[in-house]
XYZ file of C-alpha atoms in Angstrom:
386
model
C -28.529 4.205 27.756
C -28.724 2.569 31.187
C -32.475 3.241 31.443
C -33.057 1.898 27.942
C -31.190 -1.294 28.797
C -33.157 -1.678 32.013
C -36.439 -1.134 30.100
C -35.367 -3.732 27.563
C -34.699 -6.222 30.365
C -38.080 -5.536 31.960
C -39.910 -5.940 28.637
C -38.069 -9.190 27.978
C -38.899 -10.336 31.518
C -42.603 -9.606 30.961
C -42.576 -11.623 27.761
C -40.900 -14.566 29.439
C -43.264 -14.374 32.387
C -46.195 -14.617 29.986
C -44.544 -17.720 28.565
C -44.231 -19.253 32.003
C -40.571 -18.350 32.582
C -39.840 -16.352 35.772
C -38.805 -12.762 35.048
C -36.078 -12.750 37.723
C -33.988 -14.994 35.488
C -33.310 -12.185 32.993
C -32.617 -9.147 35.150
C -29.133 -7.598 35.197
C -27.312 -7.887 38.504
C -25.628 -4.595 39.510
C -21.914 -5.343 39.643
C -22.517 -8.908 38.477
C -23.533 -10.738 35.301
C -25.757 -8.964 32.769
C -28.518 -10.164 30.475
C -27.123 -11.648 27.235
C -23.566 -10.993 28.373
C -21.157 -12.674 25.966
C -17.844 -11.077 26.893
C -15.909 -10.374 30.088
C -17.238 -8.084 32.793
C -16.527 -4.407 32.196
C -13.025 -3.903 33.658
C -12.531 -1.391 36.485
C -8.810 -2.004 37.128
C -5.729 -1.651 34.912
C -5.027 -5.373 35.209
C -8.577 -6.253 34.141
C -8.216 -3.906 31.158
C -4.977 -5.617 30.134
C -6.592 -9.051 30.485
C -9.505 -7.866 28.345
C -7.110 -6.527 25.685
C -5.057 -9.738 25.742
C -8.218 -11.787 25.336
C -9.205 -9.720 22.294
C -5.689 -9.911 20.809
C -5.475 -13.699 21.210
C -8.948 -14.112 19.723
C -7.998 -12.028 16.677
C -4.741 -13.967 16.178
C -6.548 -17.300 16.455
C -9.236 -16.086 14.040
C -6.630 -14.985 11.482
C -4.841 -18.345 11.751
C -8.159 -20.180 11.427
C -9.167 -18.243 8.311
C -5.695 -18.598 6.723
C -5.322 -22.334 7.366
C -8.842 -23.329 6.420
C -8.840 -20.882 3.494
C -5.728 -22.513 2.010
C -7.095 -25.986 2.774
C -10.484 -25.468 1.098
C -8.908 -23.577 -1.810
C -6.568 -26.498 -2.418
C -9.377 -29.053 -2.136
C -11.585 -27.205 -4.638
C -8.922 -25.929 -7.055
C -6.844 -29.088 -7.222
C -9.529 -31.753 -7.336
C -9.212 -34.693 -9.689
C -12.612 -34.081 -11.317
C -11.303 -30.967 -13.067
C -8.308 -32.856 -14.409
C -5.690 -31.558 -12.017
C -2.479 -33.587 -11.983
C -0.822 -33.783 -8.532
C 2.748 -32.572 -8.238
C 5.411 -35.076 -7.230
C 8.020 -33.788 -4.805
C 9.586 -35.161 -1.637
C 10.405 -32.151 0.492
C 10.756 -28.372 0.562
C 13.339 -26.835 2.849
C 11.811 -23.364 2.465
C 8.339 -24.593 3.515
C 9.730 -26.485 6.507
C 11.648 -23.412 7.677
C 8.568 -21.235 7.194
C 6.203 -23.470 9.181
C 8.736 -23.561 12.013
C 9.704 -19.887 12.142
C 6.274 -18.338 11.597
C 4.532 -20.197 14.492
C 7.515 -19.427 16.718
C 7.215 -15.713 15.981
C 3.458 -15.843 16.595
C 3.968 -17.526 19.980
C 6.604 -14.932 20.959
C 4.253 -12.153 19.897
C 1.551 -13.608 22.150
C 3.844 -14.417 25.069
C 5.480 -11.014 25.501
C 2.357 -8.958 26.363
C 0.941 -11.872 28.391
C 4.141 -12.134 30.442
C 4.091 -8.395 31.110
C 0.553 -8.636 32.492
C 1.288 -11.730 34.603
C 4.312 -10.011 36.171
C 2.183 -6.951 36.967
C -0.481 -9.199 38.533
C 2.098 -10.566 40.968
C 3.473 -7.183 42.073
C 1.802 -6.649 45.466
C 4.346 -4.092 46.719
C 3.497 -0.606 48.007
C -0.082 -1.466 48.918
C -2.255 1.177 50.608
C -4.384 -1.456 52.313
C -3.789 -5.109 53.228
C -6.669 -7.506 53.869
C -6.370 -11.123 54.964
C -8.958 -13.326 53.247
C -9.778 -16.714 54.766
C -11.907 -19.185 52.833
C -14.014 -21.650 54.782
C -16.986 -23.853 54.037
C -18.976 -21.874 52.985
C -18.209 -18.273 53.790
C -15.321 -15.800 53.763
C -13.458 -14.232 56.671
C -11.856 -10.790 56.284
C -9.234 -9.187 58.537
C -7.945 -5.687 57.753
C -4.235 -6.012 58.587
C -2.676 -2.759 57.389
C -3.797 0.713 56.422
C -6.865 2.682 57.416
C -9.315 0.258 58.989
C -6.611 -1.890 60.570
C -8.153 -4.206 63.164
C -11.531 -4.606 61.455
C -12.588 -8.237 61.191
C -15.806 -9.910 60.060
C -17.366 -12.890 58.313
C -19.184 -12.593 54.993
C -21.815 -15.160 54.000
C -24.640 -15.584 51.514
C -27.653 -13.418 52.404
C -30.151 -14.748 49.863
C -33.159 -15.976 51.887
C -33.163 -19.748 52.268
C -36.718 -20.073 50.964
C -35.652 -18.582 47.616
C -33.006 -21.285 47.294
C -35.186 -24.298 48.131
C -38.532 -23.152 46.692
C -38.595 -22.673 42.883
C -41.933 -20.856 43.105
C -40.446 -17.998 45.136
C -39.553 -14.816 43.274
C -35.796 -14.341 43.132
C -34.240 -10.927 43.665
C -31.835 -9.261 41.228
C -28.745 -10.504 43.080
C -29.919 -14.050 43.745
C -27.011 -16.131 45.152
C -24.497 -13.294 44.658
C -25.373 -11.141 47.701
C -23.788 -11.188 51.159
C -24.542 -9.954 54.653
C -21.160 -8.206 55.114
C -19.496 -6.934 51.921
C -15.844 -5.956 51.729
C -15.436 -2.171 51.599
C -12.378 -0.515 50.037
C -11.525 3.048 48.909
C -11.400 3.941 45.233
C -8.011 4.418 43.527
C -6.126 2.675 46.362
C -3.953 -0.398 45.919
C -5.433 -3.237 47.969
C -3.298 -6.277 48.724
C -5.131 -9.518 49.537
C -3.399 -12.206 51.583
C -5.294 -15.455 51.127
C -5.489 -18.755 52.970
C -8.170 -21.298 53.907
C -9.372 -23.150 56.980
C -10.482 -26.415 55.408
C -10.291 -27.058 51.650
C -9.080 -25.101 48.632
C -11.205 -22.078 47.742
C -10.634 -19.335 45.148
C -11.413 -15.613 45.540
C -12.570 -14.163 42.217
C -13.944 -10.782 41.124
C -14.091 -10.708 37.281
C -14.345 -6.893 37.049
C -11.043 -6.616 38.965
C -9.250 -9.279 36.919
C -8.543 -11.152 40.167
C -8.715 -14.900 40.758
C -6.466 -16.377 43.446
C -6.608 -19.755 45.185
C -6.869 -19.864 48.983
C -5.091 -23.025 50.154
C -5.044 -24.484 53.696
C -1.586 -24.178 55.243
C -0.337 -21.768 52.569
C -0.442 -17.994 52.119
C -0.971 -16.579 48.639
C -1.403 -12.941 47.693
C -2.804 -10.792 44.913
C -3.954 -7.195 44.515
C -6.329 -4.824 42.805
C -6.836 -1.077 42.439
C -10.429 -0.245 41.547
C -10.760 2.981 39.577
C -14.526 3.311 39.667
C -16.917 3.590 42.621
C -19.530 0.839 42.671
C -20.505 -2.634 43.838
C -18.656 -5.583 42.306
C -19.568 -9.230 42.637
C -17.826 -12.565 42.309
C -17.862 -16.094 43.682
C -15.645 -18.849 44.967
C -14.114 -20.295 41.800
C -12.832 -23.602 43.191
C -15.108 -26.575 43.842
C -15.112 -26.688 47.651
C -17.973 -28.953 48.680
C -21.724 -29.271 48.541
C -22.451 -25.554 49.107
C -19.771 -24.254 46.719
C -22.452 -22.424 44.725
C -23.481 -20.480 47.826
C -20.202 -18.690 48.536
C -20.439 -15.271 46.862
C -18.096 -12.294 47.153
C -19.186 -8.644 47.160
C -16.840 -5.646 47.222
C -18.095 -2.088 47.692
C -15.696 0.486 46.228
C -16.379 3.865 47.857
C -14.866 7.338 48.067
C -12.153 8.119 50.618
C -14.639 10.051 52.719
C -17.203 7.241 52.724
C -14.497 4.694 53.482
C -13.399 6.674 56.528
C -17.005 6.807 57.743
C -17.352 3.053 57.199
C -14.196 2.221 59.157
C -15.285 4.427 62.063
C -18.737 2.872 62.093
C -17.382 -0.673 61.798
C -14.991 -0.208 64.693
C -17.788 1.155 66.866
C -19.939 -1.813 65.879
C -17.142 -4.257 66.784
C -16.568 -2.521 70.114
C -20.289 -2.739 70.909
C -20.294 -6.466 70.123
C -17.165 -7.197 72.138
C -18.004 -9.245 75.227
C -16.277 -9.407 78.563
C -14.721 -12.908 78.701
C -15.069 -12.841 82.485
C -18.850 -12.479 82.351
C -20.692 -15.518 83.736
C -23.567 -16.548 81.489
C -26.672 -18.451 82.494
C -27.412 -21.618 80.554
C -30.483 -20.078 78.915
C -28.565 -16.971 77.810
C -25.763 -19.092 76.430
C -28.103 -21.495 74.596
C -30.014 -18.632 72.998
C -26.836 -17.054 71.653
C -25.355 -20.416 70.763
C -28.353 -21.292 68.602
C -27.679 -18.201 66.459
C -23.961 -18.989 66.186
C -24.780 -22.590 65.218
C -27.244 -21.472 62.540
C -24.735 -19.052 61.040
C -21.630 -21.252 61.100
C -22.347 -24.926 61.776
C -25.685 -25.910 60.294
C -24.358 -26.417 56.745
C -22.205 -29.356 57.850
C -23.814 -30.706 61.014
C -27.401 -29.949 59.926
C -30.199 -28.310 61.915
C -31.094 -31.633 63.556
C -27.489 -32.318 64.606
C -27.357 -35.516 62.550
C -24.555 -34.343 60.267
C -23.972 -35.846 56.814
C -23.100 -39.583 56.942
C -19.627 -40.211 55.589
C -18.782 -36.517 55.429
C -19.650 -34.534 58.572
C -19.988 -36.008 62.041
C -23.288 -36.060 63.917
C -23.432 -33.967 67.093
C -26.647 -35.544 68.365
C -25.538 -38.348 70.683
C -21.838 -37.687 70.034
C -19.473 -38.870 72.769
C -17.379 -35.757 72.136
C -20.365 -33.473 72.794
C -21.726 -35.324 75.815
C -18.316 -36.080 77.343
C -15.818 -33.807 79.136
C -16.141 -30.272 77.823
C -12.380 -29.653 77.626
C -12.093 -32.015 74.667
C -14.876 -30.266 72.766
C -13.428 -26.822 73.507
C -10.089 -27.957 72.089
C -11.781 -29.451 69.018
C -13.697 -26.267 68.208
C -10.670 -24.032 68.808
C -8.081 -26.014 66.889
C -10.078 -28.249 64.564
C -9.338 -31.836 63.631
C -9.709 -33.842 60.436
C -12.430 -32.173 58.377
C -13.313 -29.785 61.210
C -11.722 -26.346 60.644
C -10.241 -24.346 63.555
C -12.563 -21.599 64.760
C -10.249 -19.776 67.163
C -9.477 -17.095 64.601
C -13.074 -16.738 63.468
C -15.353 -16.819 66.518
C -14.997 -14.970 69.821
C -14.583 -16.738 73.163
C -18.195 -15.930 73.973
C -19.495 -17.325 70.680
C -17.479 -20.529 71.025
C -18.654 -21.011 74.608
C -22.250 -20.365 73.554
C -22.291 -22.743 70.599
C -20.695 -25.540 72.658
C -23.288 -24.992 75.383
C -26.033 -25.112 72.757
C -24.844 -28.430 71.299
C -24.479 -30.007 74.752
C -28.099 -29.194 75.573
C -29.868 -29.736 72.237
C -31.540 -32.627 70.466
C -31.119 -35.753 72.645
C -27.919 -34.476 74.283
C -27.912 -34.104 78.066
C -24.267 -33.609 79.010
C -23.282 -33.583 82.674
C -20.952 -30.636 82.018
C -23.722 -28.733 80.290
C -22.407 -25.165 80.194
C -19.156 -23.578 79.012
C -18.131 -20.077 80.055
C -16.066 -17.682 77.854
C -13.305 -17.667 80.472
C -12.810 -21.413 79.936
C -12.384 -20.880 76.191
C -9.958 -18.010 76.815
C -7.897 -20.238 79.120
C -7.844 -23.032 76.505
C -6.398 -20.641 73.911
C -3.263 -20.107 75.996
């Protein structure tokens, strides 16, 4: 069945390509949207199944009401028209009819509300979780911190991994997961209850995976939570579902649901990877070393707002090229990057001391900037945190 569907997609893609339409536009995305998909994603959690069933129930009820109301209306129009000699009845009111059109809709609403309320209550029950993950939305990526359960202490950023040339050049062939692929997916074990604690660094975001039946806002200054328990191993995709700025469309979410054994291997490997990347804050960096690392940090985290040329976006994001903040005393810039200000989010919980020192050094020595205090060491950032 799966192979037949894939073959159908490929044949359709070949036909469209012959017509001048790129074939990548009609290929199913594993764990994401499918070709000619009209209904919800296939549910892989109990909550998603209940949502799917509720959707079907409500649709059937609405369809029955539609057919009944319009059936009676058109029957009356045709059967009781003047051209066939029908004489209209003369009456003022009907107590029975008035009671009926009050009681019947009330009973219908109650019948719809009871199962919906049961599902909503279940959606909010985040107790007895096997794993707790903090999710932080930021323009335009996600931060994940494993707070409780196996994997506690793991922390990483997850951003769009679709090559930039595919986004800006319409002639480039798009891959199957165009705009819904990330560099660091979330990994969770199958059949385990995962609690998500959500917040945001800058504006309102929303974490959504349709196959899980999960959509929860992440709001700056507030903590919201939700949960899921995936019952099927696989890769599941979603996106930020709240308009959060110019790159809102480039903020995908990917969750890998794996077996307990594979999850244990992943946590062990991730912790080793984090330990290998950990830097000694007392190490003294040369300006060239710091600039080289800072350029990578800037490209990964800052370029969307401040632009590659440091000119920013007029009226939205400040320019760094020629900025008095960047060319002035470094203490002020360290504080700004750590704690944020205005539209600038705080980065102290996202970037390491070494990364913050490197990116500040890079900005103070790039474009037309020639700051007198031209290098920042990780130890200075560490001291500013206290």
